[in-house]
């Protein structure tokens, strides 16, 4: 099915958000690189050019095929950088700004237009730009302005071409949804045609065609995507023709393997197999302490297990193909980088899998859908909400939440608090940092983040929730990823998760890592850090306070856990801290 809307990716983080919002309005939309030729886009009803960080004057900045602006009957909407591109290519003027405008602003409607039809005269919008359009191209007129941006929106009614300097796709733009809706239904003349759950039968038919009599094998992770993809295949082909293998790395949360086993049994899977690789993973990790080294070892072990399974007995026969839960954003190029190669590398592209892809022995039923659409399909298929709404969990599992070290040391008191001789990962600009942790008395998250930004020796601040002994009497001792520490973390994590779910806190955060750090005493060698955060996509995050009553219940139970000496709360936003500690 050809989409009615193409979203051209000019390098902005927002292009997928735009496509998702269009689909939420019931209209089919696909993302294309910004330089897609007009001839490939001419059958669309509308084209939206996304925002992006570039300036139209920079050499090599993303551009569009100018013929797009000549396509008859195709409406165009440029957002932010997209508006500047239209202005630049159609004979308007874009001026370089030095300070820019970031955050909330108020626009005032200056002239009537289809795009802003039915909206209040003034409204809040979200701005994020440096350059701006200072003269509209011939045929265009200004339709809205802000105090600092005279051309906040422009329109050419004759050609149905529009530009907005703000971002209608983000929730901070009060009437963003109506603006997109006006563009789709009034300017572009779209008809509602997109309903992911309505596509289930069609997807199942495609699965039968692709399988063409062969059987399908999945490596399932217990994650939403692979489970929904598996369920679709199960329905399309029946339980005899669909196999699932789950690799138990020993790095999973408490009860996870049983949870996944139960879930698949309830789905009606008869061929579900747990590959017990616990010893193999732990042996391979040995005394590794460095975060990326741990990730690498785990990735390699996954490869080994997958190769072993795929090269064993039945799967080598041509009667088998591999099923995967790859979703839409994983499949397309973005900002000039072949993102598809980077994503899910250790799961999806091991040599034995590459061979299956090359032989066309692969089935990926979810490649047209976004994550929230996959969830909607899962819901329609009867998967439980408790499963579909689970927080994201990193592939390397608890290994990257169990900090290890070869050195020993004591906390050092400074004017801002105690500096712990423990390194955690952070992020500043585009680079990752690996620095010490500050225990602060400051409870305010913004102030804590400001202290971290001020100091060059730390990238993270934590507050105290409970201590068995004073910080001055605690020490860091050499620690590796062993059974005892993993069991301790698993127990602490299970306690926190249970209370988080029971108190309803779980639904108020995007993710809630529980981290074990080797800080304590001889007989209580570890402490726990609680890291609940709010986020939209994991790229940035806000540290979220834990309500006092929830925290006191958590502490009351954690202090009983064998070997634990303290509980801390992470106050650091991302940036400068990452969500995980490694
Ligand atoms: P950071 O720590 O980089 O995390 O702020 C951002 C999001 O990515 C997840 N994460 C991972 N997921 N393998 C994964 O599958 C990994 O190695 C990995 N590292 C971080 C993290 O849980 C968060 O949601």
XYZ file of C-alpha atoms and ligand atoms in Angstrom:
606
model
C 0.000 0.000 0.000
C 1.517 3.350 -1.016
C 1.434 5.834 1.878
C -0.519 9.073 1.551
C 2.179 11.028 3.372
C 5.953 10.956 3.072
C 8.003 12.478 5.871
C 11.380 13.622 4.567
C 14.110 13.218 7.183
C 16.247 16.350 7.299
C 18.279 14.977 10.190
C 15.970 15.903 13.024
C 15.242 13.728 15.994
C 11.597 14.498 15.288
C 11.031 12.824 11.907
C 9.759 9.549 13.392
C 7.624 11.468 15.821
C 5.997 13.303 12.889
C 5.260 10.031 11.070
C 3.841 8.505 14.253
C 1.593 11.522 14.845
C 0.316 11.365 11.260
C -0.467 7.673 11.708
C -2.198 8.393 15.013
C -4.520 10.614 12.985
C -5.329 7.554 10.881
C -3.244 8.407 7.811
C -0.522 6.175 6.351
C 2.947 7.735 6.526
C 6.472 6.604 5.745
C 9.853 8.217 6.303
C 12.204 8.835 3.376
C 15.666 10.447 3.196
C 15.387 14.198 2.592
C 16.949 13.910 -0.860
C 14.403 11.387 -2.191
C 13.663 12.307 -5.836
C 10.344 14.050 -6.508
C 9.499 11.333 -9.059
C 9.318 8.759 -6.211
C 7.048 10.942 -4.101
C 4.601 12.220 -6.709
C 1.793 9.779 -5.853
C 1.549 10.973 -2.249
C -1.175 13.355 -1.083
C 1.272 15.283 1.047
C 4.935 15.652 1.934
C 6.215 16.827 5.299
C 9.816 18.041 5.539
C 11.140 17.491 9.057
C 13.240 19.718 11.252
C 16.962 19.222 11.600
C 19.977 20.740 13.316
C 21.585 22.179 10.168
C 21.572 25.606 8.584
C 20.552 25.877 4.914
C 23.768 27.836 4.367
C 26.091 25.094 5.600
C 27.827 23.130 2.881
C 26.479 19.594 2.803
C 23.379 20.352 4.882
C 20.363 18.188 3.998
C 18.296 19.423 1.095
C 15.285 18.273 -0.911
C 14.709 17.796 -4.620
C 13.384 21.293 -5.601
C 10.943 19.625 -8.012
C 8.950 18.576 -4.943
C 7.707 22.150 -4.780
C 6.432 21.795 -8.364
C 4.449 18.576 -7.865
C 0.838 19.366 -8.743
C -1.730 18.165 -6.251
C 0.807 17.300 -3.527
C 0.572 19.508 -0.439
C 3.840 20.314 1.355
C 4.487 21.199 4.994
C 7.944 22.256 6.119
C 8.608 22.068 9.842
C 11.387 24.215 11.369
C 14.415 23.483 9.148
C 11.857 22.194 6.618
C 10.247 25.636 6.490
C 13.646 27.256 6.009
C 14.393 24.849 3.150
C 11.143 25.767 1.400
C 11.892 29.469 1.849
C 15.457 29.034 0.636
C 14.486 27.018 -2.457
C 11.377 29.019 -3.384
C 12.944 32.482 -3.379
C 12.461 33.679 0.210
C 15.193 34.708 2.647
C 16.552 32.755 5.597
C 18.667 34.711 8.079
C 21.300 33.290 10.338
C 20.452 33.636 13.984
C 23.176 33.582 16.605
C 21.185 33.121 19.785
C 18.189 31.201 18.588
C 14.958 30.441 20.361
C 14.461 27.254 22.357
C 11.400 26.256 24.323
C 7.888 27.544 24.727
C 6.675 30.584 22.761
C 3.329 32.188 21.948
C 2.224 32.598 18.351
C -0.394 35.032 17.139
C -2.377 34.235 14.010
C -1.905 37.068 11.509
C -3.897 35.852 8.491
C -6.514 33.171 7.913
C -5.247 29.881 6.476
C -6.282 26.254 6.055
C -3.374 25.180 8.238
C -4.401 27.153 11.323
C -8.127 26.957 10.611
C -10.347 26.850 13.699
C -7.510 27.593 16.138
C -7.402 30.338 18.785
C -5.796 33.647 17.825
C -2.910 33.075 20.245
C -1.476 29.721 21.366
C 1.593 28.073 22.921
C 4.037 26.369 20.597
C 7.428 24.685 20.994
C 10.356 26.374 19.257
C 13.851 25.054 18.709
C 15.775 26.969 16.079
C 18.682 29.272 15.361
C 18.104 30.461 11.774
C 14.739 31.849 10.730
C 12.812 32.880 7.634
C 12.893 36.679 7.307
C 11.184 37.044 3.941
C 8.528 34.716 2.553
C 8.947 33.413 -1.010
C 6.743 34.820 -3.815
C 3.193 33.510 -3.525
C 3.471 32.939 0.258
C 2.116 35.069 3.069
C 2.822 35.143 6.788
C 0.077 33.417 8.761
C 1.497 33.551 12.303
C 4.244 35.296 14.240
C 5.828 35.444 17.689
C 7.473 38.405 19.402
C 10.905 37.377 18.192
C 10.006 35.493 15.027
C 7.985 37.530 12.539
C 7.400 34.555 10.227
C 6.479 31.757 12.627
C 4.239 30.216 9.950
C 3.694 30.869 6.235
C 1.293 29.653 3.572
C 0.792 29.539 -0.163
C -2.902 28.776 -0.584
C -2.634 28.344 -4.370
C -0.123 25.498 -4.102
C -1.097 24.201 -0.637
C 2.449 24.702 0.596
C 3.040 25.587 4.232
C 5.859 26.210 6.616
C 5.970 26.423 10.414
C 8.987 27.463 12.456
C 7.689 25.604 15.521
C 7.132 21.865 16.107
C 3.455 20.805 15.804
C 4.441 17.159 16.469
C 5.478 17.658 20.109
C 3.047 17.700 23.022
C 4.289 21.122 24.186
C 2.610 22.674 21.118
C -0.911 23.093 22.463
C -2.768 22.676 19.155
C -0.151 20.657 17.290
C -2.509 17.779 16.638
C -5.133 20.059 15.075
C -2.474 21.721 12.911
C -1.289 18.356 11.569
C -4.889 17.284 11.119
C -5.658 20.458 9.127
C -2.668 19.776 6.901
C -3.651 16.149 6.314
C -7.371 16.480 5.781
C -7.892 20.050 4.585
C -4.677 20.885 2.708
C -3.618 17.468 1.405
C -7.076 15.920 1.129
C -6.087 12.656 2.853
C -8.662 9.996 3.710
C -8.285 7.930 6.887
C -6.559 4.693 5.786
C -4.242 3.657 8.616
C -5.261 1.355 11.459
C -2.533 -1.057 12.593
C -4.857 -3.481 14.366
C -6.978 -3.604 11.204
C -3.906 -4.904 9.372
C -3.495 -8.045 11.478
C -5.208 -10.349 8.989
C -3.215 -8.912 6.121
C 0.044 -9.396 8.055
C -0.910 -12.989 8.814
C -1.588 -13.607 5.146
C 1.836 -12.150 4.303
C 3.414 -14.470 6.858
C 1.798 -17.495 5.171
C 3.025 -16.325 1.795
C 6.583 -15.647 2.947
C 6.795 -18.895 4.888
C 5.527 -20.750 1.801
C 5.142 -24.059 3.586
C 8.304 -23.707 5.656
C 8.517 -23.494 9.456
C 9.598 -20.449 11.463
C 12.163 -20.280 14.245
C 12.476 -17.363 16.680
C 14.998 -16.340 19.280
C 12.652 -14.679 21.734
C 13.880 -12.307 24.411
C 10.686 -11.793 26.362
C 10.577 -8.302 24.836
C 7.441 -6.877 23.245
C 8.578 -6.914 19.603
C 9.771 -10.505 19.330
C 6.784 -11.747 21.331
C 4.219 -9.962 19.157
C 6.002 -11.120 15.970
C 6.026 -14.666 17.334
C 2.325 -14.513 18.232
C 1.411 -13.353 14.723
C 3.337 -16.299 13.245
C 1.704 -18.677 15.703
C -1.731 -17.517 14.577
C -0.812 -17.550 10.901
C 0.930 -20.928 10.808
C -0.253 -22.851 13.862
C 1.794 -24.086 16.839
C 3.360 -27.033 15.006
C 5.198 -24.779 12.593
C 6.547 -22.119 14.961
C 9.472 -22.682 17.333
C 10.850 -20.326 19.953
C 14.147 -20.449 21.816
C 14.841 -18.266 24.832
C 18.438 -17.879 25.936
C 18.753 -17.894 29.726
C 21.927 -15.880 30.230
C 21.705 -15.946 34.009
C 21.703 -12.148 33.800
C 17.949 -11.772 33.846
C 15.748 -10.386 36.596
C 14.191 -12.621 39.217
C 11.473 -14.862 37.802
C 12.036 -13.679 34.219
C 12.656 -17.086 32.644
C 9.540 -18.500 34.316
C 7.540 -15.421 33.299
C 8.512 -15.819 29.658
C 7.873 -19.588 29.757
C 4.381 -19.027 31.221
C 3.597 -16.304 28.719
C 4.505 -18.492 25.762
C 2.564 -21.421 27.191
C -0.496 -19.170 27.493
C 0.000 -18.036 23.916
C -0.394 -21.658 22.885
C 3.253 -22.275 21.953
C 4.025 -25.970 22.025
C 7.597 -25.766 20.782
C 9.214 -23.410 23.250
C 12.698 -24.166 24.414
C 14.869 -22.555 27.107
C 18.546 -22.659 26.219
C 20.250 -22.734 29.624
C 23.461 -20.792 29.032
C 23.910 -19.397 32.531
C 27.265 -21.004 33.253
C 28.607 -20.183 29.805
C 27.847 -16.457 30.198
C 29.199 -16.162 33.738
C 32.372 -18.098 32.883
C 32.975 -15.881 29.879
C 32.462 -12.713 31.922
C 34.981 -13.982 34.484
C 36.698 -11.040 36.150
C 35.758 -8.453 33.488
C 35.061 -5.088 35.145
C 35.003 -2.578 32.293
C 31.464 -1.770 30.988
C 32.100 -2.072 27.244
C 34.183 -5.210 27.770
C 31.238 -6.789 29.595
C 28.870 -5.801 26.773
C 31.253 -7.208 24.193
C 31.612 -10.547 25.998
C 27.840 -10.855 26.367
C 27.275 -9.980 22.708
C 29.803 -12.611 21.708
C 28.146 -15.247 23.898
C 24.787 -14.520 22.249
C 26.470 -15.042 18.909
C 27.925 -18.364 20.071
C 24.592 -19.656 21.348
C 22.718 -18.539 18.253
C 25.298 -20.078 15.930
C 25.148 -23.308 17.876
C 21.368 -23.516 17.704
C 21.144 -22.478 14.062
C 23.871 -24.910 13.014
C 22.297 -27.804 14.882
C 20.224 -30.607 13.358
C 16.908 -29.528 11.986
C 17.541 -25.822 11.454
C 20.145 -26.416 8.763
C 17.453 -27.923 6.544
C 15.906 -25.552 3.990
C 12.535 -26.110 5.587
C 13.316 -23.514 8.267
C 13.281 -19.779 8.177
C 14.059 -17.312 10.928
C 11.473 -14.965 12.426
C 12.488 -11.611 13.944
C 10.738 -8.767 15.736
C 12.421 -5.959 13.763
C 10.214 -2.828 13.795
C 9.930 0.154 11.453
C 12.483 2.569 12.955
C 15.079 -0.246 12.886
C 14.783 -0.660 9.146
C 15.347 2.774 7.710
C 18.290 4.996 7.179
C 18.332 8.115 9.267
C 20.460 11.244 9.075
C 22.706 9.643 6.493
C 23.688 6.706 8.692
C 22.600 3.173 7.954
C 20.970 2.795 11.333
C 19.691 -0.642 10.455
C 23.243 -1.925 10.794
C 23.694 -0.541 14.270
C 20.474 -1.548 15.877
C 20.134 -4.843 17.672
C 23.493 -5.841 16.214
C 24.207 -8.625 18.593
C 20.778 -10.181 18.155
C 19.938 -9.786 14.521
C 23.053 -9.878 12.425
C 25.287 -12.762 13.501
C 26.828 -14.585 10.490
C 24.402 -17.517 10.608
C 21.543 -15.004 10.599
C 23.138 -12.978 7.811
C 23.316 -16.193 5.775
C 19.584 -16.755 6.285
C 18.890 -13.166 5.220
C 21.045 -13.617 2.112
C 19.096 -16.783 1.293
C 15.830 -14.917 1.832
C 14.988 -17.223 4.720
C 13.778 -14.547 7.095
C 10.387 -13.285 8.173
C 9.909 -9.937 9.902
C 6.174 -9.271 10.288
C 6.473 -5.941 12.125
C 8.706 -3.897 9.836
C 5.920 -1.438 8.977
C 5.039 -0.593 12.585
C 6.182 1.731 15.355
C 6.535 0.485 18.914
C 3.214 1.899 20.116
C 1.517 0.279 17.110
C 3.170 -3.045 17.968
C 1.741 -2.679 21.472
C -1.728 -1.972 20.039
C -1.466 -5.087 17.870
C -0.295 -7.100 20.891
C -3.277 -5.845 22.864
C -5.633 -6.813 20.062
C -4.048 -10.285 19.992
C -4.834 -10.665 23.682
C -1.354 -10.231 25.163
C -1.651 -9.049 28.778
C -1.196 -5.325 29.562
C 1.198 -6.248 32.369
C 3.476 -7.637 29.676
C 2.966 -4.999 26.957
C 3.528 -2.095 29.346
C 6.726 -3.419 30.887
C 9.642 -1.003 31.101
C 12.477 -1.413 28.607
C 15.219 -3.704 29.873
C 18.741 -3.732 28.386
C 19.889 -6.766 26.403
C 23.018 -7.339 28.571
C 20.686 -7.503 31.551
C 21.830 -7.199 35.141
C 25.482 -7.432 34.072
C 25.525 -3.698 33.335
C 23.715 -2.921 36.598
C 26.245 -4.780 38.749
C 29.347 -2.582 38.989
C 32.688 -4.329 39.290
C 36.138 -2.996 40.111
C 39.727 -4.120 40.579
C 40.659 -1.308 42.958
C 39.923 -0.384 46.561
C 39.416 3.026 48.131
C 37.502 5.166 50.584
C 35.027 8.011 50.062
C 36.663 11.454 50.082
C 34.877 14.354 51.781
C 34.613 17.621 49.785
C 32.597 20.846 50.099
C 29.838 19.338 47.922
C 29.682 15.963 49.686
C 31.502 12.643 49.563
C 33.206 11.542 46.335
C 32.967 7.769 45.984
C 35.863 5.894 44.366
C 33.431 4.273 41.926
C 33.257 5.110 38.252
C 29.996 5.308 36.354
C 29.198 6.199 32.773
C 27.829 9.608 31.864
C 27.273 11.621 28.737
C 28.354 15.153 27.887
C 27.710 16.475 24.396
C 28.253 13.539 22.103
C 30.888 11.856 24.228
C 30.578 9.404 27.063
C 32.357 10.083 30.357
C 33.549 7.623 32.999
C 33.876 9.385 36.348
C 33.342 9.213 40.107
C 30.035 9.545 41.953
C 29.161 12.305 44.414
C 27.046 11.671 47.521
C 25.313 14.986 48.130
C 23.036 16.378 50.827
C 21.278 18.361 48.094
C 17.816 16.936 47.371
C 16.870 19.246 44.507
C 17.566 17.507 41.222
C 18.320 20.630 39.222
C 20.794 21.827 41.870
C 22.398 18.367 42.041
C 22.798 18.326 38.252
C 24.291 21.854 38.400
C 26.859 20.680 41.001
C 27.776 17.738 38.788
C 28.170 20.025 35.781
C 30.375 22.388 37.809
C 32.806 19.657 38.938
C 35.106 17.900 36.511
C 35.763 14.850 38.701
C 32.189 13.489 38.877
C 29.357 12.865 36.414
C 26.638 11.790 38.816
C 25.132 12.748 42.194
C 23.264 10.487 44.583
C 21.462 11.145 47.850
C 21.380 8.922 50.906
C 18.279 6.886 51.677
C 19.687 4.483 54.281
C 23.123 3.506 55.590
C 24.179 0.657 57.850
C 27.348 2.606 58.799
C 28.366 6.238 58.108
C 29.773 6.981 54.634
C 33.194 7.618 56.230
C 33.299 4.006 57.420
C 32.401 2.525 54.030
C 34.946 1.377 51.456
C 35.083 0.126 47.924
C 36.641 -3.324 47.538
C 37.547 -5.344 44.429
C 34.411 -7.066 43.118
C 33.503 -9.145 40.094
C 30.273 -10.385 38.572
C 29.844 -13.532 40.637
C 26.843 -15.644 41.632
C 26.592 -14.058 45.087
C 26.515 -10.467 43.853
C 24.119 -11.278 41.010
C 21.786 -13.008 43.493
C 21.969 -9.947 45.770
C 21.126 -7.584 42.917
C 18.376 -9.859 41.627
C 16.763 -9.901 45.106
C 17.067 -6.130 45.573
C 15.689 -5.506 42.079
C 12.745 -7.856 42.702
C 11.874 -6.109 45.967
C 12.015 -2.677 44.372
C 9.983 -3.759 41.353
C 7.292 -5.414 43.470
C 6.843 -2.312 45.646
C 7.044 -0.019 42.634
C 4.222 -1.957 40.952
C 2.122 -2.278 44.116
C 2.307 1.427 44.924
C 1.586 2.489 41.344
C 4.963 4.267 41.086
C 5.951 1.925 38.234
C 3.445 3.530 35.850
C 4.758 7.025 36.639
C 8.298 6.310 35.433
C 9.724 5.243 32.084
C 12.403 2.997 33.525
C 13.601 2.108 37.012
C 17.064 0.534 37.073
C 18.352 -0.823 40.368
C 22.149 -0.800 40.471
C 24.548 -2.698 42.752
C 27.804 -0.920 43.663
C 30.738 -2.478 45.567
C 30.569 0.025 48.453
C 30.145 -1.190 52.023
C 31.886 -3.069 54.832
C 33.612 -6.486 55.075
C 30.384 -8.329 55.841
C 28.032 -6.026 53.939
C 30.130 -5.322 50.837
C 27.530 -3.802 48.464
C 25.066 -0.919 48.263
C 22.101 -0.300 46.015
C 21.302 2.750 43.898
C 17.714 3.454 42.863
C 17.497 5.120 39.437
C 13.892 5.902 38.438
C 13.656 8.231 35.432
C 11.144 9.904 33.149
C 11.904 9.862 29.459
C 10.286 9.790 26.046
C 12.782 7.745 24.105
C 15.744 7.139 26.417
C 17.828 9.807 24.662
C 17.363 12.276 27.496
C 15.938 11.593 30.934
C 14.862 13.324 34.126
C 15.679 11.754 37.464
C 12.341 11.208 39.209
C 11.869 11.615 42.973
C 10.509 8.559 44.770
C 7.566 9.467 47.056
C 8.668 9.294 50.702
C 6.238 6.540 51.668
C 7.304 4.361 48.716
C 10.979 4.951 49.489
C 10.559 4.059 53.141
C 8.849 0.768 52.215
C 11.656 -0.007 49.762
C 14.359 0.775 52.336
C 12.617 -1.263 55.042
C 12.865 -4.353 52.853
C 16.270 -3.696 51.278
C 18.007 -3.332 54.649
C 17.101 -6.977 55.322
C 18.849 -8.202 52.162
C 22.029 -10.161 52.884
C 25.223 -8.201 52.182
C 23.634 -4.761 51.629
C 25.126 -1.774 53.445
C 23.312 1.208 51.966
C 20.621 2.559 49.675
C 21.128 5.661 47.520
C 18.881 7.563 45.091
C 20.339 8.826 41.827
C 19.511 12.533 41.354
C 21.221 13.003 37.994
C 19.394 13.896 34.800
C 20.616 12.616 31.414
C 22.772 14.423 30.469
C 25.118 14.558 32.372
C 24.411 11.001 33.664
C 23.295 8.118 31.462
C 20.215 6.121 32.482
C 22.238 2.996 33.220
C 25.403 3.267 35.292
C 27.491 1.360 32.770
P 21.753 4.949 28.644
O 22.337 4.237 29.823
O 22.687 4.964 27.473
O 20.488 4.099 28.213
O 21.253 6.320 28.999
C 19.508 4.486 27.274
C 18.543 3.331 27.088
O 19.222 2.239 26.452
C 19.189 1.073 27.262
N 20.503 0.428 27.141
C 20.720 -0.720 26.465
N 19.874 -1.546 25.808
N 21.700 -2.953 25.268
C 20.372 -2.679 25.232
O 19.620 -3.472 24.653
C 22.616 -2.174 25.898
O 23.814 -2.463 25.928
C 22.082 -0.995 26.529
N 22.668 0.018 27.247
C 21.673 0.865 27.600
C 18.909 1.570 28.666
O 18.298 0.567 29.456
C 18.019 2.755 28.400
O 16.680 2.345 28.188
